[in-house]
Short mmCIF file of C-alpha atoms in Angstrom, two decimals:
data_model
loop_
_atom_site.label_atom_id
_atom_site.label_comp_id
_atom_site.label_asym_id
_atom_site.label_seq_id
_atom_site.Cartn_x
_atom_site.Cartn_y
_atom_site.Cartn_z
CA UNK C 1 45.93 -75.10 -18.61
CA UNK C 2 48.31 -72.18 -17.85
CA UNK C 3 50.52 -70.57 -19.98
CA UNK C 4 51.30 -67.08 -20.25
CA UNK C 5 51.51 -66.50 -16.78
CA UNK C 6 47.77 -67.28 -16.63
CA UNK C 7 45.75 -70.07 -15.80
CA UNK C 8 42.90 -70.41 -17.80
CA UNK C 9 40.48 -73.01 -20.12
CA UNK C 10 39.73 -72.87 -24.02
CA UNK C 11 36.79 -74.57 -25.57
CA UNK C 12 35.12 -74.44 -28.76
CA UNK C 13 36.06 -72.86 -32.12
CA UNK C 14 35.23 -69.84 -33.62
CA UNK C 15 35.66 -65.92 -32.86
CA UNK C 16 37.25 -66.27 -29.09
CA UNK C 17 35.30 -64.86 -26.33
CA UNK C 18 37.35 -64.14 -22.78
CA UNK C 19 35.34 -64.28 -19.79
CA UNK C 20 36.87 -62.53 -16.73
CA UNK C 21 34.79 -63.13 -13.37
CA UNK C 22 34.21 -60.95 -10.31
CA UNK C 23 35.75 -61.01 -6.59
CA UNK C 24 35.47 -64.38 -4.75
CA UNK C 25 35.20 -66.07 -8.04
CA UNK C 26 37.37 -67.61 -10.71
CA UNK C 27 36.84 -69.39 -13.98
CA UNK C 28 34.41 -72.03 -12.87
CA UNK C 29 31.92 -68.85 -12.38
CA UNK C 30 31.23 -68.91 -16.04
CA UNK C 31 30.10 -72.91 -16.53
CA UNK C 32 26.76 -71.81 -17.34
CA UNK C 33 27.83 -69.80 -20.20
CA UNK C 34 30.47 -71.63 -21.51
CA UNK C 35 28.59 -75.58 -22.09
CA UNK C 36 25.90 -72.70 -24.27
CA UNK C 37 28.28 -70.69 -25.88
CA UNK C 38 31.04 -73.04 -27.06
CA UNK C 39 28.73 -74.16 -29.31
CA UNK C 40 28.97 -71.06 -32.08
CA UNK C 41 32.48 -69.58 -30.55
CA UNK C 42 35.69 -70.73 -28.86
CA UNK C 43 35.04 -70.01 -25.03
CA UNK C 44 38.13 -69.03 -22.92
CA UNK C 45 37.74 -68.59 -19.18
CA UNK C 46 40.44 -66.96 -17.19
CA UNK C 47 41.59 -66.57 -13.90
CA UNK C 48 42.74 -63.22 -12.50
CA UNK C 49 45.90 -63.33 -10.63
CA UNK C 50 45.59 -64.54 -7.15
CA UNK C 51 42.59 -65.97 -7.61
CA UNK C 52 41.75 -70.00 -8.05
CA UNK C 53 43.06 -72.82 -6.22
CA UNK C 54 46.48 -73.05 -7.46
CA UNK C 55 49.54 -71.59 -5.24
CA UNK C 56 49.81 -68.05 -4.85
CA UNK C 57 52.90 -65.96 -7.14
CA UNK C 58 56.07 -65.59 -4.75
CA UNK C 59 56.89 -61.72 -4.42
CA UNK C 60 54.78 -58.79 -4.68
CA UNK C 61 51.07 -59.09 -3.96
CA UNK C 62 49.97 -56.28 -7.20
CA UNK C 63 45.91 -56.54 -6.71
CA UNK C 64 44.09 -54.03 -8.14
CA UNK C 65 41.89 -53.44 -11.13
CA UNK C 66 45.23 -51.83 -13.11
CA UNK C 67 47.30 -54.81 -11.96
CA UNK C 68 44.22 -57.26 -13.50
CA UNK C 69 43.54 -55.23 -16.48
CA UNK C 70 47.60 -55.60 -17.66
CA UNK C 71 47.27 -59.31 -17.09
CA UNK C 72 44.13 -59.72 -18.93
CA UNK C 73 45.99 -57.44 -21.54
CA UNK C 74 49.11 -59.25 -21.82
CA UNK C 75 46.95 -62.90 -22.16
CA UNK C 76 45.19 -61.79 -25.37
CA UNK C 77 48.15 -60.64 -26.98
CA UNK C 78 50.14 -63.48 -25.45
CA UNK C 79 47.88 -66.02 -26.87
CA UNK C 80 47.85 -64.22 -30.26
CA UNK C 81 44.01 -64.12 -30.36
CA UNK C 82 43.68 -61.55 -33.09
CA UNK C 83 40.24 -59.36 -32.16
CA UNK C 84 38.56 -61.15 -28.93
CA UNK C 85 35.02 -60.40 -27.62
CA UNK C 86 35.10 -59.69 -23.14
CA UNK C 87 32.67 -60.57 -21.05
CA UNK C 88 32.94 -59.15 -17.37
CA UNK C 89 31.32 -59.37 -14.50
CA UNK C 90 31.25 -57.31 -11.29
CA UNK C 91 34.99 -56.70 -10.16
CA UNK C 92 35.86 -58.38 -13.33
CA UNK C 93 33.74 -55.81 -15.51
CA UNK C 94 35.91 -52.76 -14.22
CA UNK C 95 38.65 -55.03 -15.45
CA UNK C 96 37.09 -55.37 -18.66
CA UNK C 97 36.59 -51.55 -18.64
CA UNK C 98 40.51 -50.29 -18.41
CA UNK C 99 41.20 -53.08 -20.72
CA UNK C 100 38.90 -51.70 -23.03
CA UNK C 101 40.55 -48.40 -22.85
CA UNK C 102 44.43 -49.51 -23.03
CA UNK C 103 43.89 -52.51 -25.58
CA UNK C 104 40.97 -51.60 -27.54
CA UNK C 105 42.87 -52.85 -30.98
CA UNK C 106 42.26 -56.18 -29.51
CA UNK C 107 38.61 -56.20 -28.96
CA UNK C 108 35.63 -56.84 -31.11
CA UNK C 109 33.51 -55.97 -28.03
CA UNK C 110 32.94 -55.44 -24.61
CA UNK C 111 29.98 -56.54 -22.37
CA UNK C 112 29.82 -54.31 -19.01
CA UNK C 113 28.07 -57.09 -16.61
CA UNK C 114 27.45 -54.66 -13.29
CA UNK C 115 30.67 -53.41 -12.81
CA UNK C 116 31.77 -51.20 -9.61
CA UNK C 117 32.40 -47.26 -10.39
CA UNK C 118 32.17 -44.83 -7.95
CA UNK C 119 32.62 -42.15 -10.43
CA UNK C 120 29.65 -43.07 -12.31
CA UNK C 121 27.39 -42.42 -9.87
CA UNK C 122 26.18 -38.58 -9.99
CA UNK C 123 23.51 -36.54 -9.27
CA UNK C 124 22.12 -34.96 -5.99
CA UNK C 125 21.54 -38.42 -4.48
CA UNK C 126 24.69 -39.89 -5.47
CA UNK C 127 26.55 -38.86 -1.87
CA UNK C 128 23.27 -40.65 -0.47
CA UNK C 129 24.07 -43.48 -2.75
CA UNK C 130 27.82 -44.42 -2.55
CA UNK C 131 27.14 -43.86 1.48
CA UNK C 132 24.69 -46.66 0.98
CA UNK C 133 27.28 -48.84 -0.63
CA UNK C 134 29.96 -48.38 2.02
CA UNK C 135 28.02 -48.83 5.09
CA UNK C 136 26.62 -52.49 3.16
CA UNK C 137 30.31 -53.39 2.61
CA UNK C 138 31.96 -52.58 6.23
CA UNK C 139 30.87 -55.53 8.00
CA UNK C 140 32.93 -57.70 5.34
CA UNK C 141 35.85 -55.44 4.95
CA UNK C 142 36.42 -55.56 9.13
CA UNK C 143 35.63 -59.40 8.81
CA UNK C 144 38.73 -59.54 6.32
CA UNK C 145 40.81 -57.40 7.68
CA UNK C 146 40.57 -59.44 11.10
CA UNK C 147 41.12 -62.61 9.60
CA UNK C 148 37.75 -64.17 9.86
CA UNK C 149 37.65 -64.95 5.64
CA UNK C 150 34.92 -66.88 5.30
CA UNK C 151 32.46 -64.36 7.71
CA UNK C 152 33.34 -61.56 5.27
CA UNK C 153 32.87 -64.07 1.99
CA UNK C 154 29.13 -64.43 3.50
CA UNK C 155 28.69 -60.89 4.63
CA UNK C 156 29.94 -59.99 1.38
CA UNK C 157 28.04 -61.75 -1.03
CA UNK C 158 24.88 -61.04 1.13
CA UNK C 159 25.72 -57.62 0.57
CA UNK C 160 25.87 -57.24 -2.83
CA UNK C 161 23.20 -59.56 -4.19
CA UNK C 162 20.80 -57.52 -2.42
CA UNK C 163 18.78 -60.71 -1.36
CA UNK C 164 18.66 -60.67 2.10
CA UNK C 165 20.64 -62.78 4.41
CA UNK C 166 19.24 -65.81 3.13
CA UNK C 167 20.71 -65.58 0.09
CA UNK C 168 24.15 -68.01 1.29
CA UNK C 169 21.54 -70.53 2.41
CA UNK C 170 19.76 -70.90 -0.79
CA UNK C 171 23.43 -70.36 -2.70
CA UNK C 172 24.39 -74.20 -4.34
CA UNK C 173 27.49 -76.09 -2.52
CA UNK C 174 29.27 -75.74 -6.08
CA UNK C 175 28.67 -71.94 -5.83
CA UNK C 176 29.98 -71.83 -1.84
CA UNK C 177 33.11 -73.80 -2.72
CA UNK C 178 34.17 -71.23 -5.63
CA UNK C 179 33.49 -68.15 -2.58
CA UNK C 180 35.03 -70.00 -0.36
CA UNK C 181 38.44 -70.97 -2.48
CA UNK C 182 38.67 -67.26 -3.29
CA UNK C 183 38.00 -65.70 0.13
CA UNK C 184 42.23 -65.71 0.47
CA UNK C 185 41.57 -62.80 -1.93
CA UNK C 186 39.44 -60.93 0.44
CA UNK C 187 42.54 -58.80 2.22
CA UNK C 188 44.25 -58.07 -1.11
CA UNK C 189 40.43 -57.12 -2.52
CA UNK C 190 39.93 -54.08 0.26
CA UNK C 191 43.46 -53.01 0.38
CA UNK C 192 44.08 -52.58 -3.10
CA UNK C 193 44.69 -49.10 -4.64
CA UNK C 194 41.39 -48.01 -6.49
CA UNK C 195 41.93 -47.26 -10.29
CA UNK C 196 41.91 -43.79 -11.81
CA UNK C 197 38.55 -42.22 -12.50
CA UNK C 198 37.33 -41.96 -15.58
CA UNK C 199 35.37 -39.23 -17.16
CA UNK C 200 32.55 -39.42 -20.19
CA UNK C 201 34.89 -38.15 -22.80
CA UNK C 202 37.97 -40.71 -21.57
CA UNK C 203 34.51 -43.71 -21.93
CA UNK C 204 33.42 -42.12 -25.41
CA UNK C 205 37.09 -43.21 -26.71
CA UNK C 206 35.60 -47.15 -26.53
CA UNK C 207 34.70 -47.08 -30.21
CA UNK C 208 33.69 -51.16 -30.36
CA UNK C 209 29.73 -52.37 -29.53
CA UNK C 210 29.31 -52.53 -25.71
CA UNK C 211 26.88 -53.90 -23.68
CA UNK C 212 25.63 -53.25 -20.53
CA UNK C 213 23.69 -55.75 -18.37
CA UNK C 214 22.22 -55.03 -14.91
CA UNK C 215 19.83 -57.40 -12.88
CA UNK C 216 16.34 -55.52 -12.28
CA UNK C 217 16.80 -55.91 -8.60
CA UNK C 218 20.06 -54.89 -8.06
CA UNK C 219 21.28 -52.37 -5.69
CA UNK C 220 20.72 -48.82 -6.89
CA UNK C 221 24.07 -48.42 -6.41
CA UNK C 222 24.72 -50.86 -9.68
CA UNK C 223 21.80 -49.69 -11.27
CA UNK C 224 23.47 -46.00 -11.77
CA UNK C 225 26.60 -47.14 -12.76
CA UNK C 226 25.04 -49.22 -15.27
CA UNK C 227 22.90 -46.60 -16.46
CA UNK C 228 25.29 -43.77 -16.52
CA UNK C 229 27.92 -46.28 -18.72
CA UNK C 230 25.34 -46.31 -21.66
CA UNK C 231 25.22 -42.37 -21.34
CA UNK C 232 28.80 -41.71 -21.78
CA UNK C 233 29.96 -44.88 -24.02
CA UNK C 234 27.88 -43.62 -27.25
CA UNK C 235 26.54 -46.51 -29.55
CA UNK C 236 26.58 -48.74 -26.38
CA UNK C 237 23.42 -50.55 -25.13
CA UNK C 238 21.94 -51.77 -21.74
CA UNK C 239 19.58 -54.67 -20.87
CA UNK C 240 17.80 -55.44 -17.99
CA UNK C 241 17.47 -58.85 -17.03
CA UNK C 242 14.27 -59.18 -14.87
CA UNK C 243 13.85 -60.55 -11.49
CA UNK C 244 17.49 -60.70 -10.77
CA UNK C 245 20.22 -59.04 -8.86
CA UNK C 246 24.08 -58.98 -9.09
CA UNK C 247 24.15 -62.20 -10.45
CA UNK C 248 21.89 -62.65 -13.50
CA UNK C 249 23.82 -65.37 -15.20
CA UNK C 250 23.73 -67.63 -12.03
CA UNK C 251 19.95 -66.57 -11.64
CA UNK C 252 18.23 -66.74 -14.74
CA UNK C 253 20.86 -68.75 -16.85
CA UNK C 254 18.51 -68.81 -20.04
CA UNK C 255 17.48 -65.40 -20.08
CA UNK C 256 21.35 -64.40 -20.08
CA UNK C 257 22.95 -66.95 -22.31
CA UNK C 258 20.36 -65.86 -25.29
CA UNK C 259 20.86 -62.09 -24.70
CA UNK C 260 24.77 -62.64 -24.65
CA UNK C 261 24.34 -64.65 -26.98
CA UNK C 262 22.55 -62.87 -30.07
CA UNK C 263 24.67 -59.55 -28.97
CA UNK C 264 27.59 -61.44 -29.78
CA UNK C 265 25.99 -63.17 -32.97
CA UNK C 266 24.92 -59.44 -34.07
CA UNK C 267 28.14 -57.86 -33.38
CA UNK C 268 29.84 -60.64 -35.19
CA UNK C 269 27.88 -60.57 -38.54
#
């Protein structure tokens, strides 16, 4: 359905929980979670502007994690959704993040699912480390930027699930069909403006429970941000979901259904 300027699906009853998904994804990103969850809470799945199958806006093209953040925003109180738990993912957990910080009246919690942050990342390796990240991203950004969408979808998600090139092989044809509907995106994705940084004391100001979920074989590029969020967000918690990357609730759907699920059950009670 689509109303408020969003398109988006609602199923179950209970305490709502929005799911926002990463780049080269969209709502159908979160099937796994929702046919588990919808069970003990009403499921809403959105899509992020410019994203999904359906005809782009006419007018501006406003990407960025701001421009999503104000539209995931506006939905909840749109919608009239009273306190809402938010699941993110990847570009979708920076999202979740600035919401978190502009909205927080709305929000019963937050979970941080290996979101991007270059200003997380410190220490004397960290030059070392955000160096690594940009030279594995190049090949998809000049991909995009010439044109050639569905090379830099590949190059892209070979990139950052830190499988090897192998990985779009072994990915299922329901999983290439949501990349490749969303590679459009792709230009609009490594163009956009980045969002402000944020400092520990501006994170300590999330006062709800927050998780924090990284894959144990993700890039150590994830891995910091991840770890450096449960520094500076006090109260917060991180998991570690073994023997998985970017993309732990695609690659061990059990494992992260049960762990979102009894953080949300806890945080609920």
């Amino acid at each position: 359905m689509e109303t408020c300027d969003t398109f988006y699906i609602d199923q179950g009853e209970g305490t709502p929980v929005v799911f926002i998904h990463g780049s080269l994804s969209d709502y159908r990103s979160w099937e796994h979670q929702q046919k588990f969850l919808e069970q003990s809470f009403r499921f809403i799945a959105l899509n992020l502007r410019y994203h999904g199958t359906e005809a782009w806006p006419n007018g501006d093209t406003a990407y960025s994690v701001m421009d999503h953040a104000r539209q995931v925003a506006d939905f909840i109180r749109c919608l009239n959704l009273g306190t809402v738990h938010l699941v993110g993912h990847s570009y979708g957990a920076e999202v979740a993040m600035y919401v978190a910080l502009e909205a927080q009246e709305f929000l019963a919690s937050v979970v941080l699912h290996e979101p991007p942050g270059d200003f997380l990342v410190t220490g004397p390796d960290a030059p070392a480390v955000l160096a690594e990240r940009v030279k594995l991203f190049a090949p998809a950004k000049e991909a995009a930027n010439a044109g050639r969408l569905e090379e830099s979808a590949r190059l892209l998600i070979t990139a950052v699930m830190n499988h090897g090139p192998e990985v779009w092989d072994k990915a299922s044809e329901s999983s290439k069909a949501i990349i490749l509907d969303n590679a459009r995106t792709l230009p609009l994705l490594f163009s956009a403006s980045p969002p402000p940084p944020l400092s520990c004391d501006q994170l300590k100001q999330i006062e709800v429970p927050v998780l924090v979920v990284n894959g144990e074989k993700t890039m150590p590029y994830f891995e910091r941000v991840g770890r450096r969020l449960t520094e500076c967000i006090e109260g917060s918690t991180r998991t570690v979901i073994p023997h998985t990357t970017h993309a732990s609730q695609d690659q061990d759907v059990d494992t992260y259904n049960q762990i979102l699920h009894s953080f949300l059950m806890r945080v609920s009670e």
